[in-house]
Short mmCIF file of C-alpha atoms in Angstrom, two decimals:
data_model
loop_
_atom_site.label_atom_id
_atom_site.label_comp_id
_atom_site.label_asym_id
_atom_site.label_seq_id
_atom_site.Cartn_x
_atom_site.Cartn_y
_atom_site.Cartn_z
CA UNK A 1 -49.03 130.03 27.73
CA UNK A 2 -52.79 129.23 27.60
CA UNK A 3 -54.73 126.55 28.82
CA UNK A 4 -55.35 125.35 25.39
CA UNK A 5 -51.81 125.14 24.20
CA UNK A 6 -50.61 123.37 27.10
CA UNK A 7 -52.87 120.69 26.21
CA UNK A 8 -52.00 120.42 22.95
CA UNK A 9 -48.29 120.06 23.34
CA UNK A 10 -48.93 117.36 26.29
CA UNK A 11 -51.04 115.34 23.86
CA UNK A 12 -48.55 115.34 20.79
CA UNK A 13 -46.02 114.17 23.51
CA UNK A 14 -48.26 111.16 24.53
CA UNK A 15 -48.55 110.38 21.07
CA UNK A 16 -44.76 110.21 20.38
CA UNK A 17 -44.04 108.61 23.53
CA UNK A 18 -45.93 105.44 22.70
CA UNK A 19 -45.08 105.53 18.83
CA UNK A 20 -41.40 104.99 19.99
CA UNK A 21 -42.82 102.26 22.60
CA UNK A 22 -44.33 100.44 19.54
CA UNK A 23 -41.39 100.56 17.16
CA UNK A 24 -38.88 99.03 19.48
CA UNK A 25 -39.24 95.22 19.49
CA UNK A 26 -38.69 95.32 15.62
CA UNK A 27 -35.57 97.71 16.12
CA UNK A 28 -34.18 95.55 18.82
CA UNK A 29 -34.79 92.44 16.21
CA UNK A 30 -33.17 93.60 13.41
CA UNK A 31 -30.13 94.97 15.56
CA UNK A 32 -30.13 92.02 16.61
CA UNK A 33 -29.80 90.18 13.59
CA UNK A 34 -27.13 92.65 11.86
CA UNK A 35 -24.73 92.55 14.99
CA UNK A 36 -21.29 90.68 15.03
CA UNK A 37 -21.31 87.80 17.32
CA UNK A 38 -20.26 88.46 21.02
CA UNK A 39 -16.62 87.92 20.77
CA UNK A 40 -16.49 86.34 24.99
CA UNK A 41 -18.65 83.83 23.76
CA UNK A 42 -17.11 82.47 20.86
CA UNK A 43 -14.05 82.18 22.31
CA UNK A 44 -15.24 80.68 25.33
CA UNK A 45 -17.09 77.99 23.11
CA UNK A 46 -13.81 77.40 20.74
CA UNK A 47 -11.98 76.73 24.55
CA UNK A 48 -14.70 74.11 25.68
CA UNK A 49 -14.08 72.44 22.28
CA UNK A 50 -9.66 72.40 22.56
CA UNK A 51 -10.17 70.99 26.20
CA UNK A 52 -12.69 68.10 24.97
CA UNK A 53 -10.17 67.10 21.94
CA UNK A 54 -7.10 67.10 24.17
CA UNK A 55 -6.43 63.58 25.96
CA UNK A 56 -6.36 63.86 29.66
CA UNK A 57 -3.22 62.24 31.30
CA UNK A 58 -5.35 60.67 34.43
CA UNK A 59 -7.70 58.77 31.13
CA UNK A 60 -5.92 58.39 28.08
CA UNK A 61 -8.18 58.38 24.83
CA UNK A 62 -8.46 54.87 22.22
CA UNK A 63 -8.11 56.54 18.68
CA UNK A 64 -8.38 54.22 15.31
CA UNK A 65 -6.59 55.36 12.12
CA UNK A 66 -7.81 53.63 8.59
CA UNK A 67 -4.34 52.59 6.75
CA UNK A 68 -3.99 52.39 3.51
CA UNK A 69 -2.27 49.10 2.35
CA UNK A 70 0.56 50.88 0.47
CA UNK A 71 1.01 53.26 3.93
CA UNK A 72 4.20 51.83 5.56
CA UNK A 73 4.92 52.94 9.29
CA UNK A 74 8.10 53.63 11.14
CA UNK A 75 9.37 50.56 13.12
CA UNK A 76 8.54 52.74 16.20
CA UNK A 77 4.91 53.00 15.11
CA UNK A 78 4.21 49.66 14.17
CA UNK A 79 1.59 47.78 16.88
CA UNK A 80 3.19 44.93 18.94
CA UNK A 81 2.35 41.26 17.63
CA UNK A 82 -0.39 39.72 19.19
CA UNK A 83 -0.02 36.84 21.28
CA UNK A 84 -1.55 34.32 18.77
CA UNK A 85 1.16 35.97 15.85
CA UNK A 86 4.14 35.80 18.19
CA UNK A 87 3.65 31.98 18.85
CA UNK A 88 1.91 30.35 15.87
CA UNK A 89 1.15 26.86 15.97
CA UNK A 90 2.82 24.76 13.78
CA UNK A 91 0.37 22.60 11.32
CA UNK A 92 -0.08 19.19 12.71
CA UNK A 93 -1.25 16.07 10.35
CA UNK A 94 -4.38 14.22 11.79
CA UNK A 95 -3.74 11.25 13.94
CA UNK A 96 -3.64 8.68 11.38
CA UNK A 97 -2.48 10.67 8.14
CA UNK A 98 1.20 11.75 7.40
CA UNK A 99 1.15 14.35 4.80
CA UNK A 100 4.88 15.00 4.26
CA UNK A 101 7.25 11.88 4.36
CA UNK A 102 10.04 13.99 5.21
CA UNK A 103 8.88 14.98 8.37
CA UNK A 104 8.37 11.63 9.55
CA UNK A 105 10.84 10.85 12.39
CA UNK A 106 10.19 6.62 11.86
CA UNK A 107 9.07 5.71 8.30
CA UNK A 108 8.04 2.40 8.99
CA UNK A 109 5.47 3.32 11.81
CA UNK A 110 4.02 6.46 9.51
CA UNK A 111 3.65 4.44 6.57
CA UNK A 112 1.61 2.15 8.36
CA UNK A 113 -0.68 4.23 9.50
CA UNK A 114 -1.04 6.24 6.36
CA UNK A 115 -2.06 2.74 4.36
CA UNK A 116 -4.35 1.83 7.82
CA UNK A 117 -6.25 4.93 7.34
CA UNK A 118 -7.16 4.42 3.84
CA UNK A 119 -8.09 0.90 4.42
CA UNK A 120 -10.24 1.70 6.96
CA UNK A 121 -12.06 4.54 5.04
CA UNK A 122 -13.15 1.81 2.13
CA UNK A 123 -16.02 0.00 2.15
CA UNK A 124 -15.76 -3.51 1.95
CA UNK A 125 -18.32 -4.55 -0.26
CA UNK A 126 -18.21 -6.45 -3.45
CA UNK A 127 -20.43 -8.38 -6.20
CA UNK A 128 -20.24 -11.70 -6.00
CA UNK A 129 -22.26 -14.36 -8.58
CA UNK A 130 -24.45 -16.61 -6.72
CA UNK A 131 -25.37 -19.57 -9.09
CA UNK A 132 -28.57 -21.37 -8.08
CA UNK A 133 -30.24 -24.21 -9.94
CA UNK A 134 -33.80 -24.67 -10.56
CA UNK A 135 -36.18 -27.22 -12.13
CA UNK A 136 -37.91 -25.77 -15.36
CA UNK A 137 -40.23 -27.17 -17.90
CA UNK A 138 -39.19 -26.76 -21.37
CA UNK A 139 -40.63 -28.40 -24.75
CA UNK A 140 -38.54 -31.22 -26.10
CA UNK A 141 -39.77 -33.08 -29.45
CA UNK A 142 -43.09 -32.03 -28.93
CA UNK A 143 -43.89 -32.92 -25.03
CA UNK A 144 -43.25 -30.84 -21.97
CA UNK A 145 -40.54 -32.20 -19.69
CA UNK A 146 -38.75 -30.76 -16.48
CA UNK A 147 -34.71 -29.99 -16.22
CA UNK A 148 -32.69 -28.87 -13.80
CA UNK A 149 -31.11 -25.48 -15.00
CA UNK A 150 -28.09 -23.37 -13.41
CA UNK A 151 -28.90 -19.57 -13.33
CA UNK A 152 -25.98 -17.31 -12.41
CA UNK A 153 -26.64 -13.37 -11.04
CA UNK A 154 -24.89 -10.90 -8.97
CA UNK A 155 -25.52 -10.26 -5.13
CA UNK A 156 -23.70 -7.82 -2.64
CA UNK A 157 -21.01 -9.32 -0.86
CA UNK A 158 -20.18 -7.43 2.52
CA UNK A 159 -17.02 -8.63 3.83
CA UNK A 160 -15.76 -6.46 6.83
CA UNK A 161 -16.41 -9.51 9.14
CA UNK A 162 -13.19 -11.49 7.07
CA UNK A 163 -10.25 -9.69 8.10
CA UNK A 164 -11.49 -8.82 11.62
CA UNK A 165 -12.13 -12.59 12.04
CA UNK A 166 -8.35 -13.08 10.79
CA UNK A 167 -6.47 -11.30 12.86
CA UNK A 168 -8.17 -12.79 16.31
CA UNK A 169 -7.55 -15.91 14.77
CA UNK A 170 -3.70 -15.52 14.82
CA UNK A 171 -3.76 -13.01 18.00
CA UNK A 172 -2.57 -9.80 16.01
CA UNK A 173 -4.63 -6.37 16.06
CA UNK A 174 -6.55 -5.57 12.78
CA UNK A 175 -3.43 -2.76 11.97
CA UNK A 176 -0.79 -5.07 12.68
CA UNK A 177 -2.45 -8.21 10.61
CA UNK A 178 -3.72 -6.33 7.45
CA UNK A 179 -0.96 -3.39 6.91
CA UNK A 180 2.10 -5.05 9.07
CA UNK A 181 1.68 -8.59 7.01
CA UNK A 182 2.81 -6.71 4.08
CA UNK A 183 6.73 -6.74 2.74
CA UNK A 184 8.10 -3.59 3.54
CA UNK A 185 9.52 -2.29 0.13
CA UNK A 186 6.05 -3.36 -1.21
CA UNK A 187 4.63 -0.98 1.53
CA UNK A 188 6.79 2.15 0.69
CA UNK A 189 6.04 1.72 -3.02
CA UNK A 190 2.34 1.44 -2.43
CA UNK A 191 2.93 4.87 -0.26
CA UNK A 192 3.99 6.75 -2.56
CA UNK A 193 1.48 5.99 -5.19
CA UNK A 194 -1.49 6.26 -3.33
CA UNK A 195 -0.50 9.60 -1.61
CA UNK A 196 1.09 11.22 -5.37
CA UNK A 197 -2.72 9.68 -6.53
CA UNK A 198 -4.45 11.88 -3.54
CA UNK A 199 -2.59 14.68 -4.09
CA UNK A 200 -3.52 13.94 -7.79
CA UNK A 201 -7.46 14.50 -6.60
CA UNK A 202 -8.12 11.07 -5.93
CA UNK A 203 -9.29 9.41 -3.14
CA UNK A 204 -7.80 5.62 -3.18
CA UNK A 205 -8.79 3.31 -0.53
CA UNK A 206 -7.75 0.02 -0.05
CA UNK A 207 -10.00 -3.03 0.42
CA UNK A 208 -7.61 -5.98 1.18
CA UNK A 209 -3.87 -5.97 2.13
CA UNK A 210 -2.34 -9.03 3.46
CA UNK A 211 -4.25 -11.89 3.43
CA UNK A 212 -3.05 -15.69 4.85
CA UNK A 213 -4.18 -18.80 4.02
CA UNK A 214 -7.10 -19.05 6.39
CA UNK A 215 -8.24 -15.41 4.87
CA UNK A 216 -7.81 -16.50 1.23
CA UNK A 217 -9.51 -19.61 1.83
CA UNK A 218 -12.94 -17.62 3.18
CA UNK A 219 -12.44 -15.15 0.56
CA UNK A 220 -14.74 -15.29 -2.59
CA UNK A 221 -15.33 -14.51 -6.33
CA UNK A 222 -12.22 -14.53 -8.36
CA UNK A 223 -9.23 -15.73 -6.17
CA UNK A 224 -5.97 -17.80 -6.67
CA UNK A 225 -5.55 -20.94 -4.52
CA UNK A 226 -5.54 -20.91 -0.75
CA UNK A 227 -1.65 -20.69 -0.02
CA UNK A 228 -0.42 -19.50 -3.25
CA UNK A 229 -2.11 -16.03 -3.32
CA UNK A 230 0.29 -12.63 -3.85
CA UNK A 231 -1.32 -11.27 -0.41
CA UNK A 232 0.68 -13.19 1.73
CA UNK A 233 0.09 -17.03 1.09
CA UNK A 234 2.22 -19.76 2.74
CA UNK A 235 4.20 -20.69 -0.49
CA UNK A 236 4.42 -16.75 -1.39
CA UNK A 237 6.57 -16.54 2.42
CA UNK A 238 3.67 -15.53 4.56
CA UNK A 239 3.47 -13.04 7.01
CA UNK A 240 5.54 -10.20 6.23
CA UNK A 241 5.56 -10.89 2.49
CA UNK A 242 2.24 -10.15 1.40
CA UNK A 243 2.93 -8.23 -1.80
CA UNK A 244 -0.24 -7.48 -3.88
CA UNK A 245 -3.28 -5.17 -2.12
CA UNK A 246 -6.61 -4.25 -3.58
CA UNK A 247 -7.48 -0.67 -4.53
CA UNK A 248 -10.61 1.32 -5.01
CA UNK A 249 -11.74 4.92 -4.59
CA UNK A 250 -13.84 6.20 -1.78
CA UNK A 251 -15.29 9.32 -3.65
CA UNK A 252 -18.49 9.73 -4.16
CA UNK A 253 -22.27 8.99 -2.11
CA UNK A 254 -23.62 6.04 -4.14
CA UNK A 255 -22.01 2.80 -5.03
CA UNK A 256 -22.33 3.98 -9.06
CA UNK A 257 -20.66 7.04 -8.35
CA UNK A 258 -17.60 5.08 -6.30
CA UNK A 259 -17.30 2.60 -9.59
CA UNK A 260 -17.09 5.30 -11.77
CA UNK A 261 -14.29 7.38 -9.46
CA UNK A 262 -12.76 4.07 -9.05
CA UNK A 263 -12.18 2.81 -12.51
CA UNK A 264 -10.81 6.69 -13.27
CA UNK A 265 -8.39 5.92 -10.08
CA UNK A 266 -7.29 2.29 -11.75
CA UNK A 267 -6.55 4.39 -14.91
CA UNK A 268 -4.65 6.68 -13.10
CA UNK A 269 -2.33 3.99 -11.58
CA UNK A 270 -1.92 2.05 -15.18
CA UNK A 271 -0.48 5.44 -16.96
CA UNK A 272 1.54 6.76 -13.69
CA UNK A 273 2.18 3.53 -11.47
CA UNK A 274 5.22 2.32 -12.85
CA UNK A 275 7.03 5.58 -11.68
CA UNK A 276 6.52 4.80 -8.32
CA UNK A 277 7.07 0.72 -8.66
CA UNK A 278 3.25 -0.26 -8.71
CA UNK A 279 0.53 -1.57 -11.09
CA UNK A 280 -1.65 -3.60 -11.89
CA UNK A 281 -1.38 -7.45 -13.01
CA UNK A 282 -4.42 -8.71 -13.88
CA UNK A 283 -5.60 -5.55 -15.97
CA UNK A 284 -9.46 -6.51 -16.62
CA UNK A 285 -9.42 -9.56 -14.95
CA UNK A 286 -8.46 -8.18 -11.36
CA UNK A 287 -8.59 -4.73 -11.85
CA UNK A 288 -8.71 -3.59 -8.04
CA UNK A 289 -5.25 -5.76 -7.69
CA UNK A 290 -1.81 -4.00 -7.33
CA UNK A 291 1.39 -5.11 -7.01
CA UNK A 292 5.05 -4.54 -7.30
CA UNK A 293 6.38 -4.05 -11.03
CA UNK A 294 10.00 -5.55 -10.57
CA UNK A 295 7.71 -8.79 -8.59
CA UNK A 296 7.39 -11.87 -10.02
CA UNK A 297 3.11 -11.73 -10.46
CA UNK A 298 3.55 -8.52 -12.68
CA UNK A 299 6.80 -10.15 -14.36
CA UNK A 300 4.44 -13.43 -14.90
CA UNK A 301 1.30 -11.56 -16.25
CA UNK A 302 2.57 -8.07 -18.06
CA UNK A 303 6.19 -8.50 -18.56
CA UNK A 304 7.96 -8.01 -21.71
CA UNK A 305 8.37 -11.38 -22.72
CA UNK A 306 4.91 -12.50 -21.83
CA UNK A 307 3.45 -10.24 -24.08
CA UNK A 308 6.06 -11.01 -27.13
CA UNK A 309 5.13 -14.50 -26.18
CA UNK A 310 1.39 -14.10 -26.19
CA UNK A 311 1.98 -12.03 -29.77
CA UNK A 312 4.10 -15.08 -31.24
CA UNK A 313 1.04 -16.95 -30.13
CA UNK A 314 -1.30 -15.14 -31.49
CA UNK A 315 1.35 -14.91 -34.93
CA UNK A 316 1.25 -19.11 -35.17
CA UNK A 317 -2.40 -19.58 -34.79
CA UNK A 318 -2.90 -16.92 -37.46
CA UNK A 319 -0.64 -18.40 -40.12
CA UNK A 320 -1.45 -22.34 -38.90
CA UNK A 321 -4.88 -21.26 -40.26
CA UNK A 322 -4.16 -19.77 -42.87
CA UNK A 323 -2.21 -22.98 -44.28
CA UNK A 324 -4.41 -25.77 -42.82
CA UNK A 325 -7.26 -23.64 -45.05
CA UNK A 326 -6.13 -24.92 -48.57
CA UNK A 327 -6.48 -28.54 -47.25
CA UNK A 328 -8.83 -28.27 -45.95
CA UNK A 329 -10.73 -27.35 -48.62
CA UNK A 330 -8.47 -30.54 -51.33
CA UNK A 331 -10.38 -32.67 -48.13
CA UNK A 332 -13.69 -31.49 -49.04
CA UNK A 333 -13.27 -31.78 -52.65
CA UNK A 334 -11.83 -35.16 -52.16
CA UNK A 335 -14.69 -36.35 -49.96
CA UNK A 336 -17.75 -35.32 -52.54
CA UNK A 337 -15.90 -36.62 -55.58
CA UNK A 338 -15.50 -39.78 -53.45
CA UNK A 339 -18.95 -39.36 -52.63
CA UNK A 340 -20.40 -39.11 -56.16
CA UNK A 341 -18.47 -41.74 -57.70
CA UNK A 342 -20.31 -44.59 -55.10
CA UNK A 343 -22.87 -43.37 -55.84
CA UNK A 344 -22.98 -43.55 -59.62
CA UNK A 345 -21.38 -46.72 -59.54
#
C-alpha cells in the first residue's frame, strides 16, 4: 500500500467516525420515545400507590360516604346515636305559660298563671273623657255676653298604678288579688277561650280581672256602682267571685294597630265564645267586658227573654204610634176649626 492510499482510507474513516458521533442524540431520542415503559418501575409505582390506600392498623383512616336518602343500611352498619339523639329533652312550656291543659299536674295553679301572664302582657291604658268648662262670649239678641260652656274630649288614661295599689291595700300579691279574686269555674271558662283564641292567631290580653269595691270605686269612664260591679263587688260575693274580666289584644306596635287587632279579637269571642261558656254582655257599650253565659249579667243583658222583651217593646211603641197618629191629627183639625170660628165671630 502507498503512502497516498493510506491516507485516504484514514480520512474517510475520520469522516464516518464523527458522522455516527453526530447522529446519535436524535437516535437515542426517538428510541427513547418509541420504547415500552420499564416494566420495574411501573410496578414499583402501582406498589407505592396499594400501600398508601391500605389503612394501617397502628392509625386507622376517617373515610366519609355520601348516602343517598332512599340507601337503607344493615342494622350492623348503621352509626351509633349521638348523645344529644339518645336523650332528647322533652319540650318544656315557659315559666308562666301552660300550653297543654292535660299535662298540667294542678289545674288550679296553671290556670292562674296562664290568665297572670296575659294580664301582665296588656297595656293598661284607656280613653277617658275629661269634661272641662270654660267661659265664652257668644251673641245673644244682638249684644255680646259671656257663658259658662262644658266641652267634653278624650285623654289617655294610664292605669297600671290601680290594681298594684289594690292588692297592698288588702295585703295580697298582684297574682293572688287580680287572677285568684276570680270564681273558679269563671276562671276555667275564660281559659279555654282565650288559649282556643291564641291558638286561633290571636293574641288576647286581659286588662282588669277582679276588682273590689275600693278598685271599682278609683276606676273610671263607664263603670257600674262601687259594690255592685260583676268583677268582684261586695253585693256580687266579693273576693273569690269576681266573674266578668276585660279583654283586649296585644298585637300590634301602635295603639291603632292594637284597636284594630282588638275589635277583630272581640268578634272572634261573639261568634265562638259561647262554646266555651264566655261572651260578652254589654256588646257596644262595654265591648272589652266578658263574662260567663249561664251568669246572671249575660242572662240580664243578652238573654232570650230580654231580647223578646226589648222586641215587644219596640212592637208597642210602633203600633201606639201608629194609632195615637189619627188623633192626633181629629186634634189638629178640631183646634183650627175652633180657631176660625172665634175668630169670625
Amino acid at each position: 500500500m502507498s503512502s497516498q492510499q493510506f491516507t485516504t482510507r484514514a480520512l474517510c474513516r475520520s469522516v464516518v467516525f464523527a458522522g455516527c458521533i453526530m447522529a446519535w442524540p436524535a437516535g437515542a431520542a426517538e428510541l427513547e420515545a418509541t420504547s415500552p415503559p420499564n416494566v420495574a418501575e411501573a410496578t414499583s409505582a402501582a406498589t407505592v400507590e396499594q400501600m398508601a390506600a391500605q389503612p394501617t392498623t397502628a392509625e386507622p383512616a376517617l373515610t366519609t360516604a355520601s348516602i343517598t336518602p332512599s340507601v337503607i343500611l344493615a342494622p350492623d352498619e348503621q352509626a351509633p346515636p349521638s348523645a344529644a339523639t339518645e336523650a332528647p329533652q322533652p319540650a318544656v312550656a315557659s315559666a308562666d305559660r301552660t300550653e297543654i291543659l292535660d299535662e298540667c299536674p294542678v289545674i288550679d295553679v296553671c290556670v292562674d298563671r296562664y290568665l297572670w301572664a296575659l294580664y301582665e302582657r296588656a297595656p293598661k291604658l284607656d280613653k277617658i273623657r275629661e269634661t272641662e268648662r270654660r267661659v265664652v262670649t257668644v251673641k245673644r239678641k244682638g249684644r255680646m255676653v259671656k257663658v259658662t260652656r262644658s266641652f267634653t274630649k278624650l285623654v289617655d288614661n294610664d292605669f297600671t298604678w290601680k290594681d298594684p295599689k289594690a292588692a297592698d291595700r288588702v295585703g295580697r300579691t298582684m297574682m293572688e288579688y287580680v287572677i285568684g279574686g276570680m270564681d273558679r269555674g269563671f276562671k276555667l271558662k275564660l281559659f279555654h277561650a282565650l288559649h282556643a283564641a291564641e291558638q286561633a292567631g290571636l293574641c288576647p290580653g286581659i286588662t282588669s280581672a277582679f276588682r273590689d269595691d275600693y278598685r271599682q270605686e278609683i276606676a273610671s269612664g263607664l263603670k257600674a256602682a262601687t259594690n255592685r260591679s260583676y268583677h268582684g263587688g261586695s253585693l256580687r260575693g266579693g273576693y273569690g267571685h269576681g266573674l266578668a274580666a276585660d279583654i283586649v289584644s296585644v298585637n300590634g306596635a301602635t295603639r291603632a294597630q292594637r284597636w284594630v287587632a282588638t275589635e277583630q279579637l272581640w268578634k272572634w269571642v261573639d261568634a265562638n265564645g259561647r262554646s266555651f261558656g264566655v261572651g260578652r254582655p254589654y256588646l257596644d257599650r262595654d265591648p272589652p267586658h266578658v263574662g260567663p253565659v249561664d251568669g246572671e249579667e249575660y242572662a240580664k243583658h243578652r238573654g232570650p227573654a230580654v231580647k223578646v222583651a226589648a222586641a215587644e217593646t219596640r212592637k208597642h211603641k210602633r203600633l201606639a204610634a201608629r194609632q195615637d197618629h189619627p188623633a192626633a191629627k181629629r186634634a189638629k183639625a178640631v183646634r183650627a176649626s175652633a180657631l176660625g170660628t172665634r175668630r169670625t165671630g
